[in-house]
Coordinates of C-alpha atoms in Angstrom, one line a residue:
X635 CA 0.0 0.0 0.0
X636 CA 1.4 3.5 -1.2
X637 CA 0.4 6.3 1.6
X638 CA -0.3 9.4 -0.5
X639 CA -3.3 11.0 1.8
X640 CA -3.0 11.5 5.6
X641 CA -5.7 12.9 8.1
X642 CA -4.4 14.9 11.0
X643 CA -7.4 15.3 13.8
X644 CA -6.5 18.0 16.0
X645 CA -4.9 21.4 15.0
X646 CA -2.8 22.4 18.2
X647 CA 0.7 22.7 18.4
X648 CA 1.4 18.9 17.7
X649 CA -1.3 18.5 15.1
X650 CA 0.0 21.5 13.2
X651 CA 3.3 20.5 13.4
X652 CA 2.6 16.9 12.0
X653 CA 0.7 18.7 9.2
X654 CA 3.2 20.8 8.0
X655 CA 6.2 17.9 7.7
X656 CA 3.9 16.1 5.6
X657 CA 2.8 18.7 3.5
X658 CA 6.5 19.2 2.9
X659 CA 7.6 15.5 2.1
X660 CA 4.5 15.7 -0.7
X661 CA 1.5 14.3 0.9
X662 CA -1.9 15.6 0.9
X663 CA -3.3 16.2 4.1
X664 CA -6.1 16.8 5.8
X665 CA -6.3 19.0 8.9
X666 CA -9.1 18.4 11.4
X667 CA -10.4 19.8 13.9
X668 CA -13.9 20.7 15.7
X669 CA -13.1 24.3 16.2
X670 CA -12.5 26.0 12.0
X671 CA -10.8 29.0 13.9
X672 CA -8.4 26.7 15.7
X673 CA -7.5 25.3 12.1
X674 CA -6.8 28.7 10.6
X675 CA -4.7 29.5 13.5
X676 CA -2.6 26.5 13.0
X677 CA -2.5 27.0 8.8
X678 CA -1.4 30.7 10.0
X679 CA 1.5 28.9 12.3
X680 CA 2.7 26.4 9.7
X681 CA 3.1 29.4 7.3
X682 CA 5.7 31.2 10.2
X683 CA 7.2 27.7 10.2
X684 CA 7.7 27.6 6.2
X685 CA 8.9 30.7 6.1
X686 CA 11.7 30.5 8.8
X687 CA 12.6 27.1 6.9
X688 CA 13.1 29.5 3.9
X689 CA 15.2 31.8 5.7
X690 CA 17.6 29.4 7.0
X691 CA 17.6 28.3 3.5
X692 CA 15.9 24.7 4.0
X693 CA 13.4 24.9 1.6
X694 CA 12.2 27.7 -1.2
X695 CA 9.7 30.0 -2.0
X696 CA 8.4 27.2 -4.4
X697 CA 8.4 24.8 -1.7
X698 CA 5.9 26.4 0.8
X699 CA 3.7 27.4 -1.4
X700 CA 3.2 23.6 -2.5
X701 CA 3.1 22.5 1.1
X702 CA 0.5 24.7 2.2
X703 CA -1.6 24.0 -0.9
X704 CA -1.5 20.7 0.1
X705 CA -3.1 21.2 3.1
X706 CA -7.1 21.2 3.1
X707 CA -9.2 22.4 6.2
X708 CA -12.1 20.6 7.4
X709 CA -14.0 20.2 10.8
X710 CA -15.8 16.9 9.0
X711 CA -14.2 13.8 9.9
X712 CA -15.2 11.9 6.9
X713 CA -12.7 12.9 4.5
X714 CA -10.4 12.2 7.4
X715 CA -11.5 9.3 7.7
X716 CA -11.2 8.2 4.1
X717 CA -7.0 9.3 3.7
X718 CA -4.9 6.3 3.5
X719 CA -3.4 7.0 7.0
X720 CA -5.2 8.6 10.1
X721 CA -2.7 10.7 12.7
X722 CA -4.9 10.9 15.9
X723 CA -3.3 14.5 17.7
X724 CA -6.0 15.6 19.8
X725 CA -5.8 16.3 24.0
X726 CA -4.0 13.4 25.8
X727 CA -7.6 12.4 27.4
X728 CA -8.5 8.3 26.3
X729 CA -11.8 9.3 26.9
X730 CA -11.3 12.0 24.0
X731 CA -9.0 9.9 21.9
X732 CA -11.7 6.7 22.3
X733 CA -14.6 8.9 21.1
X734 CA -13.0 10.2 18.0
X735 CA -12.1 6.8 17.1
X736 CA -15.2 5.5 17.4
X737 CA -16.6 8.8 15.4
X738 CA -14.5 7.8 12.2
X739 CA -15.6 3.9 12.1
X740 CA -18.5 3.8 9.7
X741 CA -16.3 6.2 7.4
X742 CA -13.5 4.4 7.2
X743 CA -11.6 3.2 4.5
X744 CA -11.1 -0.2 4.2
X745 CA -7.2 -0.1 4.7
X746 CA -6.8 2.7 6.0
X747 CA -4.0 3.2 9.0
X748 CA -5.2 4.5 12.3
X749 CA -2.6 6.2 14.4
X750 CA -2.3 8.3 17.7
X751 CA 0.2 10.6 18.8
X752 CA -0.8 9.8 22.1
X753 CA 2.7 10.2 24.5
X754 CA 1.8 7.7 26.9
X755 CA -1.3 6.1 26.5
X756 CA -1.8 2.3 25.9
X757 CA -1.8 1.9 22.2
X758 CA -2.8 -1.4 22.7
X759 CA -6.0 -0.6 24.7
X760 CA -7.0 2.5 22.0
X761 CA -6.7 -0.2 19.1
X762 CA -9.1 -2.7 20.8
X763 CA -11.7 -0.1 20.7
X764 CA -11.5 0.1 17.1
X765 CA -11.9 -2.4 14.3
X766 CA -8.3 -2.9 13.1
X767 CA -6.4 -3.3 15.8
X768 CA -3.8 -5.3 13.5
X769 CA -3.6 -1.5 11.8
X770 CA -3.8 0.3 14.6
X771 CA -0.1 2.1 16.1
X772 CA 1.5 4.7 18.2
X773 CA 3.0 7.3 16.1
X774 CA 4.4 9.7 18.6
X775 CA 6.1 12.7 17.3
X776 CA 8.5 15.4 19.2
X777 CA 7.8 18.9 19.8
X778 CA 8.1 20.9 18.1
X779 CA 7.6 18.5 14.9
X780 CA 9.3 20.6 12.1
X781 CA 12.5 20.7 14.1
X782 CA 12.8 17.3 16.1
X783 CA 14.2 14.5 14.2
X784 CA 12.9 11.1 16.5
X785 CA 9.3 9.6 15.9
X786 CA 8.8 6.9 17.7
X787 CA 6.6 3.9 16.9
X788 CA 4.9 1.6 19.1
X789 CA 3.2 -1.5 18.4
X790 CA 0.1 -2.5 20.5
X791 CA 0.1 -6.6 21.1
X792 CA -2.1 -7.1 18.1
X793 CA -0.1 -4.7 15.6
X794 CA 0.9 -6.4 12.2
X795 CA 4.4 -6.6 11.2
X796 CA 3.4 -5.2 7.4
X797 CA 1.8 -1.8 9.1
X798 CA 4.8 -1.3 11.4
X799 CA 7.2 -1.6 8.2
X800 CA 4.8 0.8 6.4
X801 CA 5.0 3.1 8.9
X802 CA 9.1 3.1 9.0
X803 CA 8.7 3.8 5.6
X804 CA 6.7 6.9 5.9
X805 CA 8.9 8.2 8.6
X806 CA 11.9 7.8 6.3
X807 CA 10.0 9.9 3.8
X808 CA 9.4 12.4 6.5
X809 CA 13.3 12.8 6.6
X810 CA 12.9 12.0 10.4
X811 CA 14.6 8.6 11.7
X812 CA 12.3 6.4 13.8
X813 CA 12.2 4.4 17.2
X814 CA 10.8 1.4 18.0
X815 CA 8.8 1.5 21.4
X816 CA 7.0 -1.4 23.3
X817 CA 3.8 -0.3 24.6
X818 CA 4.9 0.1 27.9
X819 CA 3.7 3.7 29.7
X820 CA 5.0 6.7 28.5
X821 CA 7.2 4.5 25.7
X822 CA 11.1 5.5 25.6
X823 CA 11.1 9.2 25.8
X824 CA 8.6 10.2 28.3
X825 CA 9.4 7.4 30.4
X826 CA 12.7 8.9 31.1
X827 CA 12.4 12.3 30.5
X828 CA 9.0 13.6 32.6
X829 CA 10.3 11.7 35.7
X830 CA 13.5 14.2 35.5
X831 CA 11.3 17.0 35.2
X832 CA 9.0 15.6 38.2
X833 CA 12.2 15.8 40.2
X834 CA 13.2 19.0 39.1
X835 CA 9.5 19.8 40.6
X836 CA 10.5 18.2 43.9
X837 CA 13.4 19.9 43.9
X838 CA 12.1 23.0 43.5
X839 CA 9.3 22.3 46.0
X840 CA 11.6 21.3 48.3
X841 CA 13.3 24.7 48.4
X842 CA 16.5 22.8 47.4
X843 CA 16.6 25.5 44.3
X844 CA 14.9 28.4 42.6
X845 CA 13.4 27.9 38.9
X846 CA 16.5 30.1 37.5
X847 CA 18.9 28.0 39.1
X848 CA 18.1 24.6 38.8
X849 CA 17.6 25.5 35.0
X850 CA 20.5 27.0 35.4
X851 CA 22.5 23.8 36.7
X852 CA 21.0 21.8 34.1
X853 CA 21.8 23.9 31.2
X854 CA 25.7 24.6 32.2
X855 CA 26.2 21.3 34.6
X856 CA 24.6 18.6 32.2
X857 CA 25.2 20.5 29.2
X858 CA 20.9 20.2 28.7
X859 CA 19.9 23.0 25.8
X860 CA 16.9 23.7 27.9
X861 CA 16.6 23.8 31.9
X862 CA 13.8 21.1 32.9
X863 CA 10.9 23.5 34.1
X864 CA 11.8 25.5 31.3
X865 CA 11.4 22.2 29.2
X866 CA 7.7 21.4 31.1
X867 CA 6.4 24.8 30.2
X868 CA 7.4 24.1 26.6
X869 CA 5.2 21.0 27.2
X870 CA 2.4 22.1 29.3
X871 CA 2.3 21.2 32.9
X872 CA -1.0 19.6 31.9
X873 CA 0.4 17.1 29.9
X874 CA 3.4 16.8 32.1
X875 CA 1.1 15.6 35.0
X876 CA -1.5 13.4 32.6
X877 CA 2.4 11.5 31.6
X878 CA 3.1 11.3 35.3
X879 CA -0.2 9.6 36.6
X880 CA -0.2 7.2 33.7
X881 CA 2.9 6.4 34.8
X882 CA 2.2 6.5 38.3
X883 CA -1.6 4.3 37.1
X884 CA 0.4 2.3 35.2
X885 CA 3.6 1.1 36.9
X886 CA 2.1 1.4 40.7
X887 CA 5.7 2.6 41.8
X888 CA 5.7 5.3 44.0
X889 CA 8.7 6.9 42.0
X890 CA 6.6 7.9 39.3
X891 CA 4.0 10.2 42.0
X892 CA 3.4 13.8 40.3
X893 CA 5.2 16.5 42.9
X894 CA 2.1 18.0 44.4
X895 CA 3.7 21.6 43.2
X896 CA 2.7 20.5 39.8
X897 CA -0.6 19.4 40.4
X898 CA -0.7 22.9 42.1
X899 CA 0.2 25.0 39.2
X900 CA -2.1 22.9 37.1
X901 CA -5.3 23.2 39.2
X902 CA -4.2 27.2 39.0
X903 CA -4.8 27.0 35.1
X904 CA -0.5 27.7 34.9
X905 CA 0.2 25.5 32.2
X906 CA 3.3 27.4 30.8
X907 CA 3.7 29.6 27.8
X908 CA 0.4 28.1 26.1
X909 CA -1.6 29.9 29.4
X910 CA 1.0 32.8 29.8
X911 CA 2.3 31.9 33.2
X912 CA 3.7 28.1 34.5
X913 CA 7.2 28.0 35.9
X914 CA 8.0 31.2 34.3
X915 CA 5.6 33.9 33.4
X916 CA 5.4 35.0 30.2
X917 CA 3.1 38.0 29.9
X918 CA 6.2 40.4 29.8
X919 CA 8.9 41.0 27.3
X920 CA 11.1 38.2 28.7
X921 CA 10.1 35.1 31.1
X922 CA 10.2 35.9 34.4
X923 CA 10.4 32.7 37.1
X924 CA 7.4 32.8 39.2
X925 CA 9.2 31.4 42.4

């Protein structure tokens, strides 16, 4: 099976992303999502994207200009539903990811891939909700996509061998190099990386350090480009604690337990520079720590 078309449901900063790098590598894609403002706010960020790609002279003039035509808006899921390979990129909620799934099933195309970009969910448990779990797999990207060269691909327990090939192939064509994951929570990445940035919540909350310097040690003594609550603003301290609790669900080891200074700053709506304050506030000219 030759991918050509691929549906991207959800038009945030991961779903616009994912858009864009297949745009570029020549696919025709369809971006989805239930709100048509959020869409033309995403189509406005991919165009920022292209054309700071341009001026580092990656790509040409020529070359946007293909990508974004390439690029059809729609908050129906039915043509979605219909391109040769579905990227699931909404809100990391099962409930959420479970119902939009479940939405696309009588529209479906007979082999059509189903995918999520899900960062620690079971892929196995989202694919027994659907109706080809054999073509069901984790297709997790990093943020921000355009930039980030690791996808990593996990195979739920009843993921064919032919789909998982396909899907290297794709990622090759993406120009990004892929990673094979079990489905274990939180995969490769996230598995390691939030429980640092948990501890660099503990470590704050512990008054062991301020934000500015245990960023600061991490940048300079671990040679990190970005400090770690610097890093989980990037993220969103939302998704930072739904990665922790499925760890902490999933694993039942008390090592993985969210810092409660996280669940804090999340209950406050601080979810870092998407919300204008986490860690750092953002509402000024620079980032300011806010302890």
């Amino acid at each position: 099976m030759a991918i050509k078309s691929v549906g991207v449901i959800g038009a945030g900063q991961m779903g616009n992303g994912i858009a864009h790098v297949f745009a570029l590598a020549g696919y025709d894609v369809f971006l989805n999502d239930i709100d048509e403002a959020r869409i033309d706010k995403a189509l406005g960020q991919i165009e920022k994207n292209l054309d700071r790609q341009i001026g580092r002279g990656a790509i040409t003039e020529a070359d946007k200009a293909d990508a974004l035509g390439r690029i059809a808006k729609t908050t129906d899921l039915v043509p979605v539903a219909q391109a040769d390979l579905v990227i699931e990129a909404a809100t990391e909620n099962e409930k959420i990811k479970n119902q939009i799934f479940a939405s696309l099933a009588p529209h479906l195309g007979e082999r059509t891939i189903l995918t999520s970009n899900t960062s620690s969910i079971s892929i196995t448990r989202l694919a027994s909700q659907t109706d080809r779990p054999e073509r069901f797999m984790g297709f997790h990207f990093m943020n921000p996509v355009p930039v980030m060269e690791l996808v990593e691909l996990i195979r739920g327990i009843a993921t064919d061998q032919a789909t998982f090939e396909e899907l290297k192939q794709v990622v090759a064509s993406l120009g990004k190099t892929a990673a094979s994951a079990e489905d274990f929570p939180a995969f490769i990445v996230n598995r390691i990386l939030l429980p640092m940035i948990n501890e660099a919540v503990y470590t704050l909350y512990e008054g062991v350090g301020t934000v500015e310097s245990i960023d600061k040690a991490m940048r300079l003594g671990a040679n990190h480009p970005m400090g770690p609550l610097q890093l989980a603003d990037f993220i969103g301290l939302d998704v930072c604690l739904a990665i922790m609790n499925v760890l902490h669900d999933g694993l039942a080891d008390t090592k993985y337990r969210p810092c409660p200074l996280l669940v804090k700053y999340v209950e406050a709506g601080w979810l870092g520079r998407k919300s204008g304050r986490g860690f750092y506030d953002y509402r000024g000219e620079a980032p300011v720590p806010t302890r």
